[in-house]
PDB file of C-alpha atoms in Angstrom:
ATOM      1  CA  UNK A   1     -63.757  40.081  30.025  1.00 89.00           C
ATOM      2  CA  UNK A   2     -62.693  36.914  31.269  1.00 91.00           C
ATOM      3  CA  UNK A   3     -63.258  33.648  31.909  1.00 93.00           C
ATOM      4  CA  UNK A   4     -65.005  34.078  35.162  1.00 94.00           C
ATOM      5  CA  UNK A   5     -66.838  36.158  34.127  1.00 96.00           C
ATOM      6  CA  UNK A   6     -67.923  34.709  31.199  1.00 96.00           C
ATOM      7  CA  UNK A   7     -68.820  31.592  32.936  1.00 96.00           C
ATOM      8  CA  UNK A   8     -71.221  33.442  34.848  1.00 96.00           C
ATOM      9  CA  UNK A   9     -73.018  34.959  32.241  1.00 96.00           C
ATOM     10  CA  UNK A  10     -73.609  31.934  30.177  1.00 97.00           C
ATOM     11  CA  UNK A  11     -72.210  28.880  32.012  1.00 96.00           C
ATOM     12  CA  UNK A  12     -69.774  26.529  30.816  1.00 96.00           C
ATOM     13  CA  UNK A  13     -72.248  24.298  28.726  1.00 95.00           C
ATOM     14  CA  UNK A  14     -74.453  27.564  27.105  1.00 97.00           C
ATOM     15  CA  UNK A  15     -78.008  27.280  25.831  1.00 97.00           C
ATOM     16  CA  UNK A  16     -77.838  27.684  21.887  1.00 97.00           C
ATOM     17  CA  UNK A  17     -79.265  31.233  21.395  1.00 98.00           C
ATOM     18  CA  UNK A  18     -76.305  32.653  22.988  1.00 98.00           C
ATOM     19  CA  UNK A  19     -73.919  30.866  19.941  1.00 98.00           C
ATOM     20  CA  UNK A  20     -73.820  34.174  18.165  1.00 98.00           C
ATOM     21  CA  UNK A  21     -72.805  36.117  21.300  1.00 98.00           C
ATOM     22  CA  UNK A  22     -69.785  33.704  21.987  1.00 98.00           C
ATOM     23  CA  UNK A  23     -68.565  33.615  18.540  1.00 98.00           C
ATOM     24  CA  UNK A  24     -68.192  36.891  18.609  1.00 98.00           C
ATOM     25  CA  UNK A  25     -66.305  37.473  21.865  1.00 97.00           C
ATOM     26  CA  UNK A  26     -63.654  34.477  20.254  1.00 97.00           C
ATOM     27  CA  UNK A  27     -63.291  36.403  17.526  1.00 97.00           C
ATOM     28  CA  UNK A  28     -62.065  39.685  19.136  1.00 96.00           C
ATOM     29  CA  UNK A  29     -59.820  37.160  21.464  1.00 96.00           C
ATOM     30  CA  UNK A  30     -58.334  36.013  18.937  1.00 96.00           C
ATOM     31  CA  UNK A  31     -57.927  39.228  16.936  1.00 95.00           C
ATOM     32  CA  UNK A  32     -56.243  40.727  20.507  1.00 93.00           C
ATOM     33  CA  UNK A  33     -52.308  40.361  20.447  1.00 88.00           C
ATOM     34  CA  UNK A  34     -52.086  41.786  23.620  1.00 88.00           C
ATOM     35  CA  UNK A  35     -53.610  38.778  25.814  1.00 82.00           C
ATOM     36  CA  UNK A  36     -50.900  36.346  27.177  1.00 78.00           C
ATOM     37  CA  UNK A  37     -53.220  34.407  29.278  1.00 82.00           C
ATOM     38  CA  UNK A  38     -55.382  32.268  27.329  1.00 91.00           C
ATOM     39  CA  UNK A  39     -57.603  30.348  29.736  1.00 94.00           C
ATOM     40  CA  UNK A  40     -60.610  32.602  28.679  1.00 96.00           C
ATOM     41  CA  UNK A  41     -59.914  31.699  24.633  1.00 96.00           C
ATOM     42  CA  UNK A  42     -59.668  28.012  25.598  1.00 97.00           C
ATOM     43  CA  UNK A  43     -63.127  28.488  27.847  1.00 97.00           C
ATOM     44  CA  UNK A  44     -64.982  30.024  24.796  1.00 98.00           C
ATOM     45  CA  UNK A  45     -63.765  27.347  22.385  1.00 98.00           C
ATOM     46  CA  UNK A  46     -65.138  25.070  25.176  1.00 98.00           C
ATOM     47  CA  UNK A  47     -68.405  26.747  25.128  1.00 98.00           C
ATOM     48  CA  UNK A  48     -68.456  26.480  21.002  1.00 98.00           C
ATOM     49  CA  UNK A  49     -67.765  22.823  21.580  1.00 98.00           C
ATOM     50  CA  UNK A  50     -70.310  22.135  24.402  1.00 98.00           C
ATOM     51  CA  UNK A  51     -73.047  24.286  21.846  1.00 98.00           C
ATOM     52  CA  UNK A  52     -71.775  21.508  18.751  1.00 98.00           C
ATOM     53  CA  UNK A  53     -72.088  23.811  15.920  1.00 97.00           C
ATOM     54  CA  UNK A  54     -69.729  21.835  13.502  1.00 97.00           C
ATOM     55  CA  UNK A  55     -69.812  25.273  11.516  1.00 96.00           C
ATOM     56  CA  UNK A  56     -68.158  26.857  14.625  1.00 97.00           C
ATOM     57  CA  UNK A  57     -65.145  24.268  13.858  1.00 97.00           C
ATOM     58  CA  UNK A  58     -62.875  27.117  11.862  1.00 96.00           C
ATOM     59  CA  UNK A  59     -63.241  29.237  14.339  1.00 97.00           C
ATOM     60  CA  UNK A  60     -61.875  27.042  17.226  1.00 98.00           C
ATOM     61  CA  UNK A  61     -58.994  26.260  14.726  1.00 97.00           C
ATOM     62  CA  UNK A  62     -58.556  29.663  14.198  1.00 96.00           C
ATOM     63  CA  UNK A  63     -57.924  30.073  17.904  1.00 97.00           C
ATOM     64  CA  UNK A  64     -56.016  27.252  18.303  1.00 96.00           C
ATOM     65  CA  UNK A  65     -53.628  28.241  15.276  1.00 94.00           C
ATOM     66  CA  UNK A  66     -53.549  31.725  16.710  1.00 94.00           C
ATOM     67  CA  UNK A  67     -50.232  31.348  18.208  1.00 91.00           C
ATOM     68  CA  UNK A  68     -47.849  28.608  19.633  1.00 90.00           C
ATOM     69  CA  UNK A  69     -49.055  28.692  22.795  1.00 90.00           C
ATOM     70  CA  UNK A  70     -52.660  28.129  21.775  1.00 92.00           C
ATOM     71  CA  UNK A  71     -52.014  25.821  19.454  1.00 91.00           C
ATOM     72  CA  UNK A  72     -50.830  23.398  22.187  1.00 91.00           C
ATOM     73  CA  UNK A  73     -53.153  24.907  24.684  1.00 91.00           C
ATOM     74  CA  UNK A  74     -56.735  24.546  22.941  1.00 96.00           C
ATOM     75  CA  UNK A  75     -57.640  20.567  23.070  1.00 96.00           C
ATOM     76  CA  UNK A  76     -57.760  18.979  19.219  1.00 97.00           C
ATOM     77  CA  UNK A  77     -60.655  17.766  20.936  1.00 97.00           C
ATOM     78  CA  UNK A  78     -62.834  21.213  20.774  1.00 98.00           C
ATOM     79  CA  UNK A  79     -62.296  20.945  17.362  1.00 98.00           C
ATOM     80  CA  UNK A  80     -65.084  18.140  16.993  1.00 98.00           C
ATOM     81  CA  UNK A  81     -67.734  19.693  19.382  1.00 97.00           C
ATOM     82  CA  UNK A  82     -70.729  18.172  16.301  1.00 97.00           C
ATOM     83  CA  UNK A  83     -68.520  14.615  16.355  1.00 97.00           C
ATOM     84  CA  UNK A  84     -65.496  13.430  14.944  1.00 97.00           C
ATOM     85  CA  UNK A  85     -67.396  12.350  11.749  1.00 96.00           C
ATOM     86  CA  UNK A  86     -69.803  15.009  11.620  1.00 97.00           C
ATOM     87  CA  UNK A  87     -66.950  17.471  11.401  1.00 96.00           C
ATOM     88  CA  UNK A  88     -64.108  15.859   9.034  1.00 96.00           C
ATOM     89  CA  UNK A  89     -67.577  15.410   6.442  1.00 95.00           C
ATOM     90  CA  UNK A  90     -68.315  19.152   6.856  1.00 95.00           C
ATOM     91  CA  UNK A  91     -64.676  19.658   6.834  1.00 95.00           C
ATOM     92  CA  UNK A  92     -64.242  17.745   3.615  1.00 93.00           C
ATOM     93  CA  UNK A  93     -67.428  19.121   1.991  1.00 91.00           C
ATOM     94  CA  UNK A  94     -66.472  23.445   2.200  1.00 87.00           C
ATOM     95  CA  UNK A  95     -62.663  22.261   1.457  1.00 76.00           C
ATOM     96  CA  UNK A  96     -60.602  25.777   1.153  1.00 73.00           C
ATOM     97  CA  UNK A  97     -57.425  26.317   1.978  1.00 66.00           C
ATOM     98  CA  UNK A  98     -57.989  26.332   5.842  1.00 72.00           C
ATOM     99  CA  UNK A  99     -60.076  23.533   6.303  1.00 85.00           C
ATOM    100  CA  UNK A 100     -58.006  21.534   3.892  1.00 89.00           C
ATOM    101  CA  UNK A 101     -54.958  22.261   6.715  1.00 92.00           C
ATOM    102  CA  UNK A 102     -57.865  21.647   9.803  1.00 94.00           C
ATOM    103  CA  UNK A 103     -58.654  18.293   8.061  1.00 95.00           C
ATOM    104  CA  UNK A 104     -55.463  16.919   7.605  1.00 94.00           C
ATOM    105  CA  UNK A 105     -54.358  17.790  11.215  1.00 95.00           C
ATOM    106  CA  UNK A 106     -58.262  15.983  12.230  1.00 96.00           C
ATOM    107  CA  UNK A 107     -56.642  13.037  10.294  1.00 95.00           C
ATOM    108  CA  UNK A 108     -53.006  12.795  11.521  1.00 96.00           C
ATOM    109  CA  UNK A 109     -54.627  13.172  14.913  1.00 96.00           C
ATOM    110  CA  UNK A 110     -57.285  10.760  14.790  1.00 94.00           C
ATOM    111  CA  UNK A 111     -55.611   7.692  15.920  1.00 93.00           C
ATOM    112  CA  UNK A 112     -54.039   9.108  19.306  1.00 94.00           C
ATOM    113  CA  UNK A 113     -56.138  11.774  20.119  1.00 95.00           C
ATOM    114  CA  UNK A 114     -60.200  10.430  18.858  1.00 95.00           C
ATOM    115  CA  UNK A 115     -59.837   7.246  20.283  1.00 92.00           C
ATOM    116  CA  UNK A 116     -62.886   6.284  22.474  1.00 93.00           C
ATOM    117  CA  UNK A 117     -63.472   9.931  21.616  1.00 95.00           C
ATOM    118  CA  UNK A 118     -66.829  11.113  23.878  1.00 95.00           C
ATOM    119  CA  UNK A 119     -67.972  14.734  23.963  1.00 96.00           C
ATOM    120  CA  UNK A 120     -70.068  14.051  27.045  1.00 96.00           C
ATOM    121  CA  UNK A 121     -66.535  12.101  28.913  1.00 96.00           C
ATOM    122  CA  UNK A 122     -65.351  16.167  27.319  1.00 96.00           C
ATOM    123  CA  UNK A 123     -67.724  17.920  28.907  1.00 96.00           C
ATOM    124  CA  UNK A 124     -67.770  16.080  32.165  1.00 96.00           C
ATOM    125  CA  UNK A 125     -63.930  16.888  32.061  1.00 95.00           C
ATOM    126  CA  UNK A 126     -64.219  20.597  31.711  1.00 95.00           C
ATOM    127  CA  UNK A 127     -66.882  21.013  34.372  1.00 94.00           C
ATOM    128  CA  UNK A 128     -64.577  19.886  36.506  1.00 95.00           C
ATOM    129  CA  UNK A 129     -61.835  21.621  35.594  1.00 92.00           C
ATOM    130  CA  UNK A 130     -64.143  24.861  35.925  1.00 90.00           C
ATOM    131  CA  UNK A 131     -65.576  23.536  38.756  1.00 88.00           C
ATOM    132  CA  UNK A 132     -69.283  24.141  37.331  1.00 85.00           C
ATOM    133  CA  UNK A 133     -72.027  22.133  38.238  1.00 78.00           C
TER     134      UNK A 133
END
């Protein structure tokens, strides 16, 4: 599957009932070491961001940490589909090795990447980017 097909299937701002399927597709893409085009990976992350379930932040973090390219390609804001504060609280309450690293990263980015953060503005930007209604 590619980004055009997944957008056709679910739309950029999918219904929450598709969350598990999107999570599975993202996990498969994270594990796909042959992938060189990361647009599909990013699209799946944006879809989960739009759904806004705080529990998806860890999976999006895995996508961001897949390699150096995805680290740059997956915007830090995509980790916070449930909101910055809610995500930080969730990570603090579920502190493990990987969540600790993610929590530190978010805190380092707070003053630069989350000033006037608006999920609605991010979604609007991505809809324009993907030419979605």
